[in-house]
């Protein structure tokens, strides 16, 4: 959020006043009007110095302490290739940002058990697979280096994969009218029977 400052200054001679702002007490002033807005790029304690000068060159300065609080990271979007087939790779990408540019730890609960089993600083992409079809809920938590965090749930749709015939065997050749034994070998990508 932006810091909004209104300076109320008085000159006994009714001179025209110039307002200048040094947002971080660095000695670098920016000439603005009596009202000004500034965005601090990170959280912390800052000292704003306001300098008011009349048209005769007389000046007054005032130091103002500014506290900028930390803000939790923000998740903009979670991109997945869901729906996908059972036992296929599910790719998950998190589009997020921390307002202060802090390092962010990404944590993932991919099996829905409430425990974040995959984590890492800047780990905005992960992949997993599910052995059977169904609707699965994953949880994502982002935490900045000051401990501010945000959580989000996403549903993944995993579809049933068709079984695949691997081989068809028979005990032939046989004489007409005789029984034939046929054996079919197939696999299923999921845990289906």
Short mmCIF file of N, CA and C in Angstrom, two decimals:
data_model
loop_
_atom_site.label_atom_id
_atom_site.label_comp_id
_atom_site.label_asym_id
_atom_site.label_seq_id
_atom_site.Cartn_x
_atom_site.Cartn_y
_atom_site.Cartn_z
N UNK A 1 0.82 -1.19 0.00
CA UNK A 1 0.00 0.00 0.00
C UNK A 1 0.86 1.25 0.00
N UNK A 2 0.30 2.32 -0.50
CA UNK A 2 1.03 3.57 -0.59
C UNK A 2 0.87 4.37 0.69
N UNK A 3 1.93 5.12 1.04
CA UNK A 3 1.87 6.05 2.16
C UNK A 3 1.41 7.38 1.60
N UNK A 4 0.35 7.92 2.17
CA UNK A 4 -0.22 9.19 1.72
C UNK A 4 0.08 10.24 2.78
N UNK A 5 0.72 11.34 2.37
CA UNK A 5 1.15 12.38 3.31
C UNK A 5 0.54 13.70 2.90
N UNK A 6 -0.01 14.43 3.87
CA UNK A 6 -0.50 15.80 3.67
C UNK A 6 0.28 16.69 4.62
N UNK A 7 0.94 17.71 4.06
CA UNK A 7 1.73 18.63 4.88
C UNK A 7 0.92 19.90 5.08
N UNK A 8 0.78 20.31 6.33
CA UNK A 8 0.07 21.54 6.66
C UNK A 8 1.12 22.52 7.17
N UNK A 9 1.50 23.48 6.32
CA UNK A 9 2.54 24.45 6.67
C UNK A 9 1.96 25.86 6.65
N UNK A 10 2.55 26.72 7.45
CA UNK A 10 2.08 28.10 7.57
C UNK A 10 3.29 29.03 7.44
N UNK A 11 3.15 30.08 6.65
CA UNK A 11 4.19 31.10 6.53
C UNK A 11 3.57 32.43 6.95
N UNK A 12 4.14 33.11 7.95
CA UNK A 12 3.54 34.35 8.46
C UNK A 12 3.48 35.46 7.40
N UNK A 13 4.38 35.39 6.41
CA UNK A 13 4.38 36.43 5.38
C UNK A 13 3.52 36.08 4.18
N UNK A 14 2.81 34.99 4.22
CA UNK A 14 1.96 34.52 3.13
C UNK A 14 2.75 34.29 1.84
N UNK A 15 4.05 33.87 2.00
CA UNK A 15 4.87 33.55 0.84
C UNK A 15 4.39 32.25 0.20
N UNK A 16 4.75 32.07 -1.06
CA UNK A 16 4.45 30.81 -1.74
C UNK A 16 5.42 29.75 -1.22
N UNK A 17 4.92 28.56 -0.94
CA UNK A 17 5.73 27.51 -0.34
C UNK A 17 6.01 26.39 -1.34
N UNK A 18 7.21 25.83 -1.22
CA UNK A 18 7.62 24.67 -2.01
C UNK A 18 7.78 23.50 -1.05
N UNK A 19 7.23 22.36 -1.40
CA UNK A 19 7.26 21.17 -0.55
C UNK A 19 8.18 20.13 -1.20
N UNK A 20 9.08 19.58 -0.38
CA UNK A 20 10.00 18.55 -0.86
C UNK A 20 9.99 17.38 0.11
N UNK A 21 10.15 16.19 -0.44
CA UNK A 21 10.08 14.96 0.35
C UNK A 21 11.32 14.11 0.13
N UNK A 22 11.94 13.69 1.21
CA UNK A 22 13.03 12.71 1.19
C UNK A 22 12.46 11.48 1.90
N UNK A 23 12.02 10.50 1.14
CA UNK A 23 11.24 9.38 1.66
C UNK A 23 12.03 8.45 2.56
N UNK A 24 13.36 8.44 2.44
CA UNK A 24 14.17 7.49 3.22
C UNK A 24 15.29 8.16 4.00
N UNK A 25 15.23 9.48 4.19
CA UNK A 25 16.24 10.24 4.91
C UNK A 25 17.63 10.03 4.31
N UNK A 26 17.68 10.03 2.97
CA UNK A 26 18.94 9.80 2.26
C UNK A 26 19.60 11.09 1.80
N UNK A 27 18.89 12.22 1.93
CA UNK A 27 19.41 13.49 1.44
C UNK A 27 18.94 13.83 0.05
N UNK A 28 18.20 12.93 -0.58
CA UNK A 28 17.68 13.16 -1.93
C UNK A 28 16.22 13.58 -1.80
N UNK A 29 15.95 14.84 -2.10
CA UNK A 29 14.59 15.38 -1.99
C UNK A 29 13.91 15.37 -3.34
N UNK A 30 12.59 15.19 -3.29
CA UNK A 30 11.74 15.20 -4.47
C UNK A 30 10.73 16.32 -4.27
N UNK A 31 10.69 17.27 -5.23
CA UNK A 31 9.76 18.40 -5.12
C UNK A 31 8.37 17.95 -5.54
N UNK A 32 7.42 18.12 -4.63
CA UNK A 32 6.03 17.75 -4.88
C UNK A 32 5.14 18.83 -4.27
N UNK A 33 3.84 18.64 -4.34
CA UNK A 33 2.92 19.56 -3.70
C UNK A 33 2.78 19.25 -2.22
N UNK A 34 1.81 19.85 -1.59
CA UNK A 34 1.59 19.66 -0.17
C UNK A 34 1.05 18.26 0.14
N UNK A 35 0.58 17.55 -0.89
CA UNK A 35 0.11 16.17 -0.73
C UNK A 35 0.98 15.29 -1.61
N UNK A 36 1.37 14.13 -1.07
CA UNK A 36 2.23 13.23 -1.83
C UNK A 36 1.95 11.79 -1.45
N UNK A 37 2.26 10.89 -2.36
CA UNK A 37 2.07 9.46 -2.15
C UNK A 37 3.37 8.75 -2.52
N UNK A 38 3.72 7.75 -1.73
CA UNK A 38 4.95 6.99 -2.00
C UNK A 38 4.72 5.53 -1.64
N UNK A 39 5.29 4.65 -2.46
CA UNK A 39 5.26 3.22 -2.17
C UNK A 39 6.66 2.77 -1.76
N UNK A 40 6.74 2.15 -0.61
CA UNK A 40 8.01 1.59 -0.17
C UNK A 40 8.12 0.17 -0.73
N UNK A 41 9.27 -0.18 -1.30
CA UNK A 41 9.39 -1.49 -1.95
C UNK A 41 9.48 -2.66 -0.99
N UNK A 42 9.76 -2.39 0.30
CA UNK A 42 9.85 -3.48 1.27
C UNK A 42 9.39 -2.99 2.63
N UNK A 43 9.19 -3.95 3.52
CA UNK A 43 8.77 -3.59 4.88
C UNK A 43 9.97 -3.09 5.68
N UNK A 44 9.69 -2.36 6.75
CA UNK A 44 10.76 -1.86 7.60
C UNK A 44 10.42 -0.53 8.23
N UNK A 45 11.42 0.04 8.92
CA UNK A 45 11.27 1.35 9.56
C UNK A 45 11.99 2.39 8.69
N UNK A 46 11.32 3.46 8.36
CA UNK A 46 11.88 4.50 7.51
C UNK A 46 11.66 5.86 8.18
N UNK A 47 12.47 6.83 7.79
CA UNK A 47 12.29 8.19 8.26
C UNK A 47 12.04 9.08 7.06
N UNK A 48 10.88 9.68 7.01
CA UNK A 48 10.52 10.63 5.97
C UNK A 48 10.95 12.02 6.45
N UNK A 49 11.63 12.76 5.58
CA UNK A 49 11.99 14.13 5.90
C UNK A 49 11.22 15.03 4.94
N UNK A 50 10.44 15.95 5.52
CA UNK A 50 9.68 16.92 4.72
C UNK A 50 10.36 18.28 4.88
N UNK A 51 10.61 18.92 3.75
CA UNK A 51 11.23 20.25 3.78
C UNK A 51 10.29 21.22 3.07
N UNK A 52 9.98 22.33 3.77
CA UNK A 52 9.13 23.38 3.20
C UNK A 52 9.99 24.63 3.07
N UNK A 53 9.98 25.23 1.87
CA UNK A 53 10.79 26.41 1.59
C UNK A 53 9.87 27.52 1.09
N UNK A 54 10.06 28.74 1.63
CA UNK A 54 9.25 29.86 1.12
C UNK A 54 10.00 30.52 -0.03
N UNK A 55 9.36 31.48 -0.68
CA UNK A 55 9.96 32.09 -1.87
C UNK A 55 11.17 32.98 -1.57
N UNK A 56 11.49 33.16 -0.30
CA UNK A 56 12.68 33.92 0.09
C UNK A 56 13.84 32.99 0.47
N UNK A 57 13.60 31.66 0.39
CA UNK A 57 14.64 30.69 0.67
C UNK A 57 14.69 30.19 2.10
N UNK A 58 13.83 30.69 2.96
CA UNK A 58 13.78 30.19 4.34
C UNK A 58 13.15 28.79 4.34
N UNK A 59 13.68 27.91 5.20
CA UNK A 59 13.24 26.52 5.20
C UNK A 59 12.87 26.04 6.59
N UNK A 60 12.01 25.04 6.60
CA UNK A 60 11.69 24.29 7.82
C UNK A 60 11.68 22.82 7.43
N UNK A 61 12.20 21.96 8.28
CA UNK A 61 12.18 20.52 8.01
C UNK A 61 11.52 19.81 9.17
N UNK A 62 10.96 18.67 8.86
CA UNK A 62 10.32 17.83 9.88
C UNK A 62 10.61 16.38 9.54
N UNK A 63 11.04 15.58 10.50
CA UNK A 63 11.24 14.15 10.32
C UNK A 63 10.00 13.42 10.81
N UNK A 64 9.57 12.43 10.03
CA UNK A 64 8.38 11.65 10.36
C UNK A 64 8.74 10.17 10.28
N UNK A 65 8.60 9.44 11.38
CA UNK A 65 8.87 8.00 11.31
C UNK A 65 7.76 7.29 10.54
N UNK A 66 8.15 6.37 9.68
CA UNK A 66 7.19 5.60 8.89
C UNK A 66 7.46 4.12 9.15
N UNK A 67 6.43 3.38 9.49
CA UNK A 67 6.53 1.93 9.66
C UNK A 67 5.78 1.27 8.52
N UNK A 68 6.48 0.43 7.76
CA UNK A 68 5.87 -0.32 6.66
C UNK A 68 5.81 -1.77 7.11
N UNK A 69 4.60 -2.29 7.27
CA UNK A 69 4.41 -3.66 7.74
C UNK A 69 4.58 -4.65 6.59
N UNK A 70 4.99 -5.86 6.95
CA UNK A 70 5.14 -6.93 5.98
C UNK A 70 3.77 -7.39 5.50
N UNK A 71 3.71 -7.81 4.25
CA UNK A 71 2.48 -8.33 3.65
C UNK A 71 2.77 -9.75 3.17
N UNK A 72 1.83 -10.65 3.36
CA UNK A 72 1.98 -12.04 2.92
C UNK A 72 2.09 -12.09 1.40
N UNK A 73 2.76 -13.12 0.88
CA UNK A 73 2.80 -13.29 -0.57
C UNK A 73 1.37 -13.46 -1.11
N UNK A 74 1.22 -13.23 -2.40
CA UNK A 74 -0.09 -13.35 -3.03
C UNK A 74 -0.02 -14.39 -4.14
N UNK A 75 -0.96 -15.33 -4.11
CA UNK A 75 -1.06 -16.34 -5.17
C UNK A 75 -2.04 -15.79 -6.21
N UNK A 76 -1.54 -15.59 -7.42
CA UNK A 76 -2.40 -15.08 -8.49
C UNK A 76 -3.11 -16.21 -9.22
N UNK A 77 -2.38 -17.30 -9.48
CA UNK A 77 -2.96 -18.37 -10.29
C UNK A 77 -2.22 -19.67 -10.03
N UNK A 78 -2.94 -20.79 -10.10
CA UNK A 78 -2.34 -22.12 -10.06
C UNK A 78 -2.68 -22.78 -11.38
N UNK A 79 -1.65 -23.16 -12.12
CA UNK A 79 -1.83 -23.75 -13.45
C UNK A 79 -1.50 -25.23 -13.36
N UNK A 80 -2.41 -26.08 -13.84
CA UNK A 80 -2.17 -27.52 -13.87
C UNK A 80 -2.60 -28.06 -15.23
N UNK A 81 -2.17 -29.27 -15.53
CA UNK A 81 -2.64 -29.95 -16.74
C UNK A 81 -3.79 -30.91 -16.41
N UNK A 82 -4.53 -30.61 -15.36
CA UNK A 82 -5.69 -31.39 -14.95
C UNK A 82 -6.89 -30.95 -15.78
N UNK A 83 -7.73 -31.85 -16.24
CA UNK A 83 -7.75 -33.28 -15.96
C UNK A 83 -6.67 -34.02 -16.76
N UNK A 84 -6.16 -35.07 -16.13
CA UNK A 84 -5.18 -35.94 -16.77
C UNK A 84 -5.50 -37.37 -16.39
N UNK A 85 -4.83 -38.32 -17.02
CA UNK A 85 -5.12 -39.73 -16.78
C UNK A 85 -4.37 -40.25 -15.56
N UNK A 86 -4.94 -41.28 -14.92
CA UNK A 86 -4.28 -41.92 -13.80
C UNK A 86 -2.89 -42.39 -14.21
N UNK A 87 -1.95 -42.31 -13.25
CA UNK A 87 -0.55 -42.67 -13.45
C UNK A 87 0.17 -41.82 -14.49
N UNK A 88 -0.42 -40.70 -14.87
CA UNK A 88 0.25 -39.75 -15.76
C UNK A 88 0.78 -38.60 -14.91
N UNK A 89 1.77 -37.90 -15.45
CA UNK A 89 2.37 -36.79 -14.71
C UNK A 89 1.42 -35.60 -14.65
N UNK A 90 1.20 -35.10 -13.44
CA UNK A 90 0.41 -33.89 -13.23
C UNK A 90 1.39 -32.77 -12.91
N UNK A 91 1.41 -31.73 -13.75
CA UNK A 91 2.30 -30.59 -13.55
C UNK A 91 1.54 -29.48 -12.85
N UNK A 92 2.17 -28.86 -11.85
CA UNK A 92 1.56 -27.79 -11.08
C UNK A 92 2.52 -26.61 -11.07
N UNK A 93 2.02 -25.46 -11.49
CA UNK A 93 2.82 -24.24 -11.47
C UNK A 93 2.05 -23.16 -10.72
N UNK A 94 2.73 -22.46 -9.80
CA UNK A 94 2.11 -21.42 -8.99
C UNK A 94 2.64 -20.07 -9.46
N UNK A 95 1.73 -19.19 -9.84
CA UNK A 95 2.09 -17.83 -10.21
C UNK A 95 1.81 -16.96 -8.98
N UNK A 96 2.87 -16.42 -8.39
CA UNK A 96 2.73 -15.68 -7.13
C UNK A 96 3.75 -14.55 -7.08
N UNK A 97 3.56 -13.69 -6.09
CA UNK A 97 4.49 -12.57 -5.89
C UNK A 97 4.46 -12.15 -4.43
N UNK A 98 5.61 -11.70 -3.94
CA UNK A 98 5.68 -11.10 -2.62
C UNK A 98 5.89 -9.61 -2.83
N UNK A 99 5.04 -8.79 -2.24
CA UNK A 99 5.08 -7.33 -2.45
C UNK A 99 6.43 -6.73 -2.10
N UNK A 100 7.11 -7.28 -1.11
CA UNK A 100 8.41 -6.75 -0.71
C UNK A 100 9.57 -7.42 -1.39
N UNK A 101 9.31 -8.36 -2.29
CA UNK A 101 10.38 -9.07 -2.97
C UNK A 101 11.14 -10.02 -2.07
N UNK A 102 10.52 -10.42 -0.94
CA UNK A 102 11.17 -11.33 -0.01
C UNK A 102 11.31 -12.72 -0.63
N UNK A 103 12.31 -13.50 -0.20
CA UNK A 103 12.37 -14.90 -0.63
C UNK A 103 11.12 -15.63 -0.12
N UNK A 104 10.54 -16.47 -0.97
CA UNK A 104 9.29 -17.15 -0.62
C UNK A 104 9.53 -18.66 -0.65
N UNK A 105 9.10 -19.34 0.44
CA UNK A 105 9.13 -20.79 0.50
C UNK A 105 7.78 -21.32 0.03
N UNK A 106 7.80 -22.21 -0.96
CA UNK A 106 6.60 -22.85 -1.49
C UNK A 106 6.50 -24.23 -0.85
N UNK A 107 5.30 -24.56 -0.33
CA UNK A 107 5.06 -25.87 0.27
C UNK A 107 3.84 -26.50 -0.38
N UNK A 108 3.90 -27.83 -0.57
CA UNK A 108 2.83 -28.54 -1.26
C UNK A 108 2.41 -29.77 -0.47
N UNK A 109 1.10 -29.89 -0.26
CA UNK A 109 0.49 -31.12 0.26
C UNK A 109 -0.19 -31.75 -0.95
N UNK A 110 0.49 -32.69 -1.61
CA UNK A 110 0.00 -33.26 -2.86
C UNK A 110 -0.89 -34.47 -2.67
N UNK A 111 -0.90 -35.05 -1.47
CA UNK A 111 -1.74 -36.23 -1.25
C UNK A 111 -2.93 -35.96 -0.35
N UNK A 112 -3.12 -34.69 0.03
CA UNK A 112 -4.31 -34.30 0.80
C UNK A 112 -4.33 -34.78 2.23
N UNK A 113 -3.18 -35.14 2.79
CA UNK A 113 -3.17 -35.65 4.17
C UNK A 113 -2.94 -34.56 5.21
N UNK A 114 -2.83 -33.29 4.77
CA UNK A 114 -2.63 -32.19 5.70
C UNK A 114 -1.17 -31.90 6.01
N UNK A 115 -0.26 -32.72 5.51
CA UNK A 115 1.17 -32.52 5.72
C UNK A 115 1.79 -32.02 4.41
N UNK A 116 2.61 -30.99 4.52
CA UNK A 116 3.27 -30.43 3.34
C UNK A 116 4.58 -31.19 3.12
N UNK A 117 4.54 -32.18 2.21
CA UNK A 117 5.68 -33.07 2.03
C UNK A 117 6.72 -32.57 1.02
N UNK A 118 6.40 -31.57 0.23
CA UNK A 118 7.34 -31.02 -0.75
C UNK A 118 7.47 -29.53 -0.50
N UNK A 119 8.72 -29.02 -0.37
CA UNK A 119 8.89 -27.59 -0.12
C UNK A 119 10.25 -27.13 -0.61
N UNK A 120 10.35 -25.82 -0.82
CA UNK A 120 11.61 -25.22 -1.21
C UNK A 120 11.45 -23.74 -1.49
N UNK A 121 12.53 -22.99 -1.30
CA UNK A 121 12.51 -21.56 -1.61
C UNK A 121 12.46 -21.40 -3.11
N UNK A 122 11.47 -20.67 -3.59
CA UNK A 122 11.31 -20.42 -5.02
C UNK A 122 10.79 -21.62 -5.80
N UNK A 123 10.35 -22.67 -5.14
CA UNK A 123 9.88 -23.90 -5.80
C UNK A 123 8.46 -23.68 -6.33
N UNK A 124 8.35 -22.97 -7.45
CA UNK A 124 7.04 -22.62 -7.98
C UNK A 124 6.46 -23.66 -8.93
N UNK A 125 7.21 -24.76 -9.20
CA UNK A 125 6.71 -25.82 -10.07
C UNK A 125 7.03 -27.17 -9.46
N UNK A 126 6.04 -28.05 -9.44
CA UNK A 126 6.23 -29.43 -9.00
C UNK A 126 5.40 -30.33 -9.89
N UNK A 127 5.65 -31.63 -9.80
CA UNK A 127 4.83 -32.60 -10.52
C UNK A 127 4.62 -33.81 -9.63
N UNK A 128 3.55 -34.52 -9.90
CA UNK A 128 3.20 -35.72 -9.16
C UNK A 128 2.35 -36.60 -10.07
N UNK A 129 1.93 -37.74 -9.58
CA UNK A 129 0.99 -38.59 -10.31
C UNK A 129 0.10 -39.28 -9.28
N UNK A 130 -1.03 -39.77 -9.77
CA UNK A 130 -2.00 -40.45 -8.91
C UNK A 130 -2.28 -41.82 -9.50
N UNK A 131 -2.21 -42.89 -8.67
CA UNK A 131 -2.32 -44.25 -9.19
C UNK A 131 -3.73 -44.65 -9.61
N UNK A 132 -4.72 -43.85 -9.26
CA UNK A 132 -6.09 -44.21 -9.63
C UNK A 132 -6.87 -42.93 -9.94
N UNK A 133 -7.98 -43.10 -10.59
CA UNK A 133 -8.80 -41.96 -10.98
C UNK A 133 -9.58 -41.42 -9.77
N UNK A 134 -10.00 -40.16 -9.87
CA UNK A 134 -10.77 -39.54 -8.81
C UNK A 134 -10.54 -38.04 -8.78
N UNK A 135 -11.17 -37.38 -7.81
CA UNK A 135 -10.98 -35.95 -7.58
C UNK A 135 -10.09 -35.81 -6.35
N UNK A 136 -8.96 -35.12 -6.51
CA UNK A 136 -7.98 -34.98 -5.45
C UNK A 136 -7.80 -33.50 -5.12
N UNK A 137 -7.63 -33.21 -3.83
CA UNK A 137 -7.40 -31.84 -3.37
C UNK A 137 -5.95 -31.70 -2.95
N UNK A 138 -5.28 -30.68 -3.51
CA UNK A 138 -3.92 -30.37 -3.09
C UNK A 138 -3.95 -29.05 -2.33
N UNK A 139 -2.97 -28.84 -1.46
CA UNK A 139 -2.85 -27.59 -0.72
C UNK A 139 -1.49 -26.98 -1.02
N UNK A 140 -1.50 -25.66 -1.17
CA UNK A 140 -0.28 -24.91 -1.45
C UNK A 140 -0.17 -23.82 -0.39
N UNK A 141 1.04 -23.70 0.19
CA UNK A 141 1.27 -22.64 1.17
C UNK A 141 2.55 -21.91 0.78
N UNK A 142 2.47 -20.57 0.77
CA UNK A 142 3.62 -19.73 0.50
C UNK A 142 3.92 -18.92 1.75
N UNK A 143 5.19 -18.87 2.14
CA UNK A 143 5.61 -18.15 3.34
C UNK A 143 6.84 -17.30 3.00
N UNK A 144 6.79 -16.00 3.36
CA UNK A 144 7.96 -15.15 3.12
C UNK A 144 8.93 -15.27 4.28
N UNK A 145 10.08 -14.60 4.17
CA UNK A 145 11.12 -14.75 5.18
C UNK A 145 10.79 -14.09 6.52
N UNK A 146 9.67 -13.36 6.58
CA UNK A 146 9.21 -12.79 7.86
C UNK A 146 8.12 -13.63 8.50
N UNK A 147 7.74 -14.73 7.85
CA UNK A 147 6.74 -15.64 8.41
C UNK A 147 5.32 -15.39 7.96
N UNK A 148 5.08 -14.38 7.12
CA UNK A 148 3.72 -14.14 6.61
C UNK A 148 3.42 -15.18 5.53
N UNK A 149 2.23 -15.78 5.60
CA UNK A 149 1.92 -16.85 4.66
C UNK A 149 0.51 -16.75 4.12
N UNK A 150 0.30 -17.46 3.02
CA UNK A 150 -0.99 -17.57 2.37
C UNK A 150 -1.15 -19.03 1.95
N UNK A 151 -2.39 -19.55 2.02
CA UNK A 151 -2.66 -20.93 1.64
C UNK A 151 -3.77 -20.96 0.59
N UNK A 152 -3.72 -22.01 -0.22
CA UNK A 152 -4.74 -22.16 -1.25
C UNK A 152 -4.95 -23.65 -1.53
N UNK A 153 -6.20 -24.02 -1.81
CA UNK A 153 -6.53 -25.39 -2.19
C UNK A 153 -6.92 -25.41 -3.66
N UNK A 154 -6.54 -26.50 -4.32
CA UNK A 154 -6.91 -26.70 -5.73
C UNK A 154 -7.38 -28.13 -5.88
N UNK A 155 -8.36 -28.33 -6.74
CA UNK A 155 -8.84 -29.68 -7.03
C UNK A 155 -8.23 -30.16 -8.34
N UNK A 156 -7.82 -31.43 -8.35
CA UNK A 156 -7.27 -32.05 -9.54
C UNK A 156 -8.20 -33.19 -9.95
N UNK A 157 -8.55 -33.22 -11.20
CA UNK A 157 -9.40 -34.28 -11.73
C UNK A 157 -8.50 -35.29 -12.46
N UNK A 158 -8.51 -36.53 -11.95
CA UNK A 158 -7.72 -37.60 -12.55
C UNK A 158 -8.70 -38.59 -13.18
N UNK A 159 -8.52 -38.80 -14.47
CA UNK A 159 -9.45 -39.63 -15.24
C UNK A 159 -8.97 -41.07 -15.35
N UNK A 160 -9.92 -42.00 -15.52
CA UNK A 160 -9.60 -43.40 -15.70
C UNK A 160 -8.96 -43.59 -17.08
N UNK A 161 -7.89 -44.36 -17.12
CA UNK A 161 -7.23 -44.69 -18.39
C UNK A 161 -7.75 -46.04 -18.87
N UNK A 162 -7.92 -46.18 -20.17
CA UNK A 162 -8.38 -47.45 -20.74
C UNK A 162 -7.31 -48.51 -20.56
N UNK A 163 -7.72 -49.76 -20.30
CA UNK A 163 -6.73 -50.83 -20.24
C UNK A 163 -6.09 -51.02 -21.63
N UNK A 164 -4.90 -51.57 -21.65
CA UNK A 164 -4.18 -51.81 -22.91
C UNK A 164 -3.97 -53.31 -23.08
N UNK A 165 -4.33 -53.82 -24.27
CA UNK A 165 -4.07 -55.23 -24.57
C UNK A 165 -2.62 -55.34 -24.98
N UNK A 166 -1.88 -56.20 -24.28
CA UNK A 166 -0.46 -56.37 -24.53
C UNK A 166 -0.22 -57.52 -25.51
N UNK A 167 -0.99 -58.61 -25.31
CA UNK A 167 -0.73 -59.79 -26.13
C UNK A 167 -1.97 -60.68 -26.14
N UNK A 168 -2.22 -61.32 -27.27
CA UNK A 168 -3.30 -62.30 -27.38
C UNK A 168 -2.66 -63.61 -27.84
N UNK A 169 -2.83 -64.69 -27.06
CA UNK A 169 -2.23 -66.00 -27.35
C UNK A 169 -3.36 -67.02 -27.50
N UNK A 170 -3.09 -68.07 -28.28
CA UNK A 170 -4.03 -69.20 -28.34
C UNK A 170 -3.21 -70.48 -28.46
N UNK A 171 -3.85 -71.61 -28.20
CA UNK A 171 -3.13 -72.89 -28.24
C UNK A 171 -3.28 -73.59 -29.58
N UNK A 172 -3.59 -72.85 -30.61
CA UNK A 172 -3.79 -73.40 -31.95
C UNK A 172 -2.49 -73.62 -32.68
N UNK A 173 -2.51 -74.19 -33.81
CA UNK A 173 -3.72 -74.57 -34.53
C UNK A 173 -4.39 -75.81 -33.91
N UNK A 174 -5.71 -75.84 -34.07
CA UNK A 174 -6.51 -76.97 -33.58
C UNK A 174 -7.36 -77.48 -34.73
N UNK A 175 -7.89 -78.68 -34.57
CA UNK A 175 -8.76 -79.26 -35.59
C UNK A 175 -10.15 -78.69 -35.42
N UNK A 176 -10.86 -78.58 -36.54
CA UNK A 176 -12.20 -78.01 -36.47
C UNK A 176 -13.05 -78.83 -35.52
N UNK A 177 -13.89 -78.09 -34.79
CA UNK A 177 -14.75 -78.69 -33.79
C UNK A 177 -14.05 -78.90 -32.46
N UNK A 178 -12.76 -78.65 -32.40
CA UNK A 178 -12.01 -78.81 -31.14
C UNK A 178 -11.99 -77.47 -30.41
N UNK A 179 -11.93 -77.52 -29.08
CA UNK A 179 -11.87 -76.26 -28.34
C UNK A 179 -10.50 -75.58 -28.53
N UNK A 180 -10.53 -74.29 -28.47
CA UNK A 180 -9.31 -73.50 -28.54
C UNK A 180 -9.21 -72.66 -27.26
N UNK A 181 -8.04 -72.56 -26.72
CA UNK A 181 -7.83 -71.74 -25.53
C UNK A 181 -7.19 -70.43 -25.96
N UNK A 182 -7.82 -69.32 -25.56
CA UNK A 182 -7.31 -67.99 -25.89
C UNK A 182 -6.92 -67.31 -24.59
N UNK A 183 -5.73 -66.73 -24.57
CA UNK A 183 -5.25 -66.01 -23.39
C UNK A 183 -4.99 -64.56 -23.79
N UNK A 184 -5.58 -63.65 -23.03
CA UNK A 184 -5.40 -62.22 -23.31
C UNK A 184 -4.63 -61.63 -22.15
N UNK A 185 -3.53 -60.95 -22.47
CA UNK A 185 -2.76 -60.26 -21.45
C UNK A 185 -2.95 -58.77 -21.65
N UNK A 186 -3.35 -58.09 -20.55
CA UNK A 186 -3.64 -56.65 -20.63
C UNK A 186 -3.07 -55.97 -19.39
N UNK A 187 -2.88 -54.68 -19.51
CA UNK A 187 -2.44 -53.88 -18.36
C UNK A 187 -3.43 -52.73 -18.18
N UNK A 188 -3.47 -52.23 -16.95
CA UNK A 188 -4.30 -51.08 -16.66
C UNK A 188 -3.41 -50.05 -15.96
N UNK A 189 -3.48 -48.80 -16.41
CA UNK A 189 -2.63 -47.75 -15.85
C UNK A 189 -2.97 -47.49 -14.38
N UNK A 190 -4.20 -47.72 -13.99
CA UNK A 190 -4.61 -47.45 -12.63
C UNK A 190 -4.58 -48.70 -11.78
N UNK A 191 -5.30 -48.59 -10.66
CA UNK A 191 -5.36 -49.72 -9.74
C UNK A 191 -6.65 -50.50 -9.94
N UNK A 192 -7.24 -50.39 -11.14
CA UNK A 192 -8.50 -51.08 -11.44
C UNK A 192 -8.24 -52.57 -11.64
N UNK A 193 -9.29 -53.36 -11.41
CA UNK A 193 -9.20 -54.81 -11.62
C UNK A 193 -9.85 -55.17 -12.92
#
